[in-house]
Amino acid sequence: MGKSGKGQRIGILTAGGDCPGINAAIRGVGKTAIVKYDMKIIGISDGFSGMINKEYRELTEHDLSGILTMGGTILGTSREKPFKKNGKGKNEISKPALIKHFYEQMELDCLVCIGGNGTLKTAHLLSLEGLNVVGIPKTIDNDVWGTDVTFGFDSAVNIAAEAIDRLHSTANSHKRIMIIEVMGHTAGWIALYSGVAAGGDVILIPEIEYSEEKIAEYLIRRVEENKPYSIVVVAEGIKNPTKDRSAAQYLSRRINEMTGLESRETVLGYIQRGGTPYPMDRVLATRYGTAAADMIARRDYGQMVALRNNDIISVPLGEVSGKLKLVDPNDPLVLQAKNMGTSFGN
Ligand code: F6P
């Protein structure tokens, strides 16, 4: 550890759920590190599993060409959480100790961790163990604290909005209530943005408790006002008392029982995470990646790159770790949608 920028060996891993834009971020870090700083890039396979099992390969500038528009991650990912109880025998070496050991054996000067909340928490714990770590926030959920936006979010919103757009015509033809479920276990960002973008009549997010009665009244009133169909956009993490049905399935049945209106549900699922990133995510991921390489050259470790008012800044991983960025029920976009008559079920 402690060489000057030139010749530094930088490990990169991608962990947690994938999202559009990861390869653009890998390319941003890697190309800047190689071209501007003459560093070496070591691609770690499958998130923290690769650091535990010592699976890696050197990435040349050539390897980083042609990946900007590719979905997924060329490095692979996993949900391995090395600091969770790992089930190993008493005498076996712990996963964090293995990671530290291989970090030294691979002669890494820094490890770039591209991921969401879980990954950034692990990155912070590794930096407390003495590793030089830099975090890059990614997730379609947009719930990483300390940054205005994560890459992957814009693509997911575009995909979800396109899907909702398509539901309008079939809902209108059949005079139905269409319920569409988008991702977001704890944060309703995708539901809020895609719902507003595609004219959802009802938008339900985990941060705002909904009442079935209020939704039923609202939907019946729309029929009485000669609005023959309605679009209900729900985040997957909204209240759902059933275990075997999705939130959309549950709500679809309840709406039908309570209003007598015909309803159908659509669960968008992993389509939101797959495929080529939209241009805004390519740009954001590139900005994050190049900024991360600059941070490494400055030895600004233990930090996450972030976007604040369209400026790239760095935030200590210790500040980010363990926090979530949720939708404020009084977020201006929620209030603006309410002012236009959109229901949030409350
Ligand atoms: O990427 C974030 C996210 O899409 C969540 O919204 C979703 O609930 C979760 O990942 C599911 O991913 P997996 O099945 O890969 O764990």
PDB file of N, CA and C and ligand atoms in Angstrom, residues 17-18 79 139-141 183-185 236 270 273, ligand 1:
ATOM      1  N   GLY A  17     -27.950  -6.395  -5.995  1.00  0.00           N
ATOM      2  CA  GLY A  17     -28.758  -6.520  -7.222  1.00  0.00           C
ATOM      3  C   GLY A  17     -28.155  -5.691  -8.343  1.00  0.00           C
ATOM      4  N   ASP A  18     -28.167  -6.214  -9.554  1.00  0.00           N
ATOM      5  CA  ASP A  18     -27.571  -5.441 -10.652  1.00  0.00           C
ATOM      6  C   ASP A  18     -28.501  -4.307 -11.067  1.00  0.00           C
ATOM      7  N   ARG A  79     -24.962 -11.532  -3.596  1.00  0.00           N
ATOM      8  CA  ARG A  79     -25.449 -10.847  -2.387  1.00  0.00           C
ATOM      9  C   ARG A  79     -24.648 -11.296  -1.160  1.00  0.00           C
ATOM     10  N   THR A 139     -28.214   1.630  -7.677  1.00  0.00           N
ATOM     11  CA  THR A 139     -29.412   0.814  -7.419  1.00  0.00           C
ATOM     12  C   THR A 139     -30.585   1.461  -8.141  1.00  0.00           C
ATOM     13  N   ILE A 140     -31.444   0.618  -8.683  1.00  0.00           N
ATOM     14  CA  ILE A 140     -32.644   1.180  -9.305  1.00  0.00           C
ATOM     15  C   ILE A 140     -33.533   1.815  -8.249  1.00  0.00           C
ATOM     16  N   ASP A 141     -33.388   1.391  -6.976  1.00  0.00           N
ATOM     17  CA  ASP A 141     -34.290   1.857  -5.919  1.00  0.00           C
ATOM     18  C   ASP A 141     -34.060   3.313  -5.511  1.00  0.00           C
ATOM     19  N   MET A 183     -40.742  -2.097  -8.535  1.00  0.00           N
ATOM     20  CA  MET A 183     -39.847  -2.476  -7.436  1.00  0.00           C
ATOM     21  C   MET A 183     -39.742  -1.367  -6.385  1.00  0.00           C
ATOM     22  N   GLY A 184     -39.240  -1.741  -5.243  1.00  0.00           N
ATOM     23  CA  GLY A 184     -39.081  -0.807  -4.118  1.00  0.00           C
ATOM     24  C   GLY A 184     -39.656  -1.423  -2.866  1.00  0.00           C
ATOM     25  N   HIS A 185     -38.795  -2.146  -2.107  1.00  0.00           N
ATOM     26  CA  HIS A 185     -39.279  -2.794  -0.882  1.00  0.00           C
ATOM     27  C   HIS A 185     -39.553  -1.788   0.222  1.00  0.00           C
ATOM     28  N   GLU A 236     -43.631  -2.449  -4.570  1.00  0.00           N
ATOM     29  CA  GLU A 236     -43.780  -3.830  -4.078  1.00  0.00           C
ATOM     30  C   GLU A 236     -43.834  -3.911  -2.552  1.00  0.00           C
ATOM     31  N   TYR A 270     -38.247  -8.026 -12.852  1.00  0.00           N
ATOM     32  CA  TYR A 270     -36.836  -7.798 -13.175  1.00  0.00           C
ATOM     33  C   TYR A 270     -36.601  -7.078 -14.494  1.00  0.00           C
ATOM     34  N   ARG A 273     -34.746  -4.005 -14.164  1.00  0.00           N
ATOM     35  CA  ARG A 273     -33.317  -4.004 -13.869  1.00  0.00           C
ATOM     36  C   ARG A 273     -32.458  -4.422 -15.054  1.00  0.00           C
TER      37      ARG A 273
HETATM   38  O1  F6P B   1     -32.167  -3.804  -7.040  1.00  0.00           O
HETATM   39  C1  F6P B   1     -33.025  -3.514  -5.980  1.00  0.00           C
HETATM   40  C2  F6P B   1     -34.113  -4.502  -5.952  1.00  0.00           C
HETATM   41  O2  F6P B   1     -34.542  -4.517  -7.259  1.00  0.00           O
HETATM   42  C3  F6P B   1     -35.312  -4.314  -5.063  1.00  0.00           C
HETATM   43  O3  F6P B   1     -36.222  -3.322  -5.425  1.00  0.00           O
HETATM   44  C4  F6P B   1     -35.892  -5.694  -5.118  1.00  0.00           C
HETATM   45  O4  F6P B   1     -36.815  -5.948  -4.170  1.00  0.00           O
HETATM   46  C5  F6P B   1     -34.669  -6.527  -4.969  1.00  0.00           C
HETATM   47  O5  F6P B   1     -33.640  -5.782  -5.595  1.00  0.00           O
HETATM   48  C6  F6P B   1     -34.798  -7.898  -5.497  1.00  0.00           C
HETATM   49  O6  F6P B   1     -33.618  -8.408  -6.021  1.00  0.00           O
HETATM   50  P1  F6P B   1     -33.082  -9.894  -5.868  1.00  0.00           P
HETATM   51  O7  F6P B   1     -34.195 -10.816  -6.159  1.00  0.00           O
HETATM   52  O8  F6P B   1     -31.970  -9.941  -6.847  1.00  0.00           O
HETATM   53  O9  F6P B   1     -32.599 -10.046  -4.451  1.00  0.00           O
END
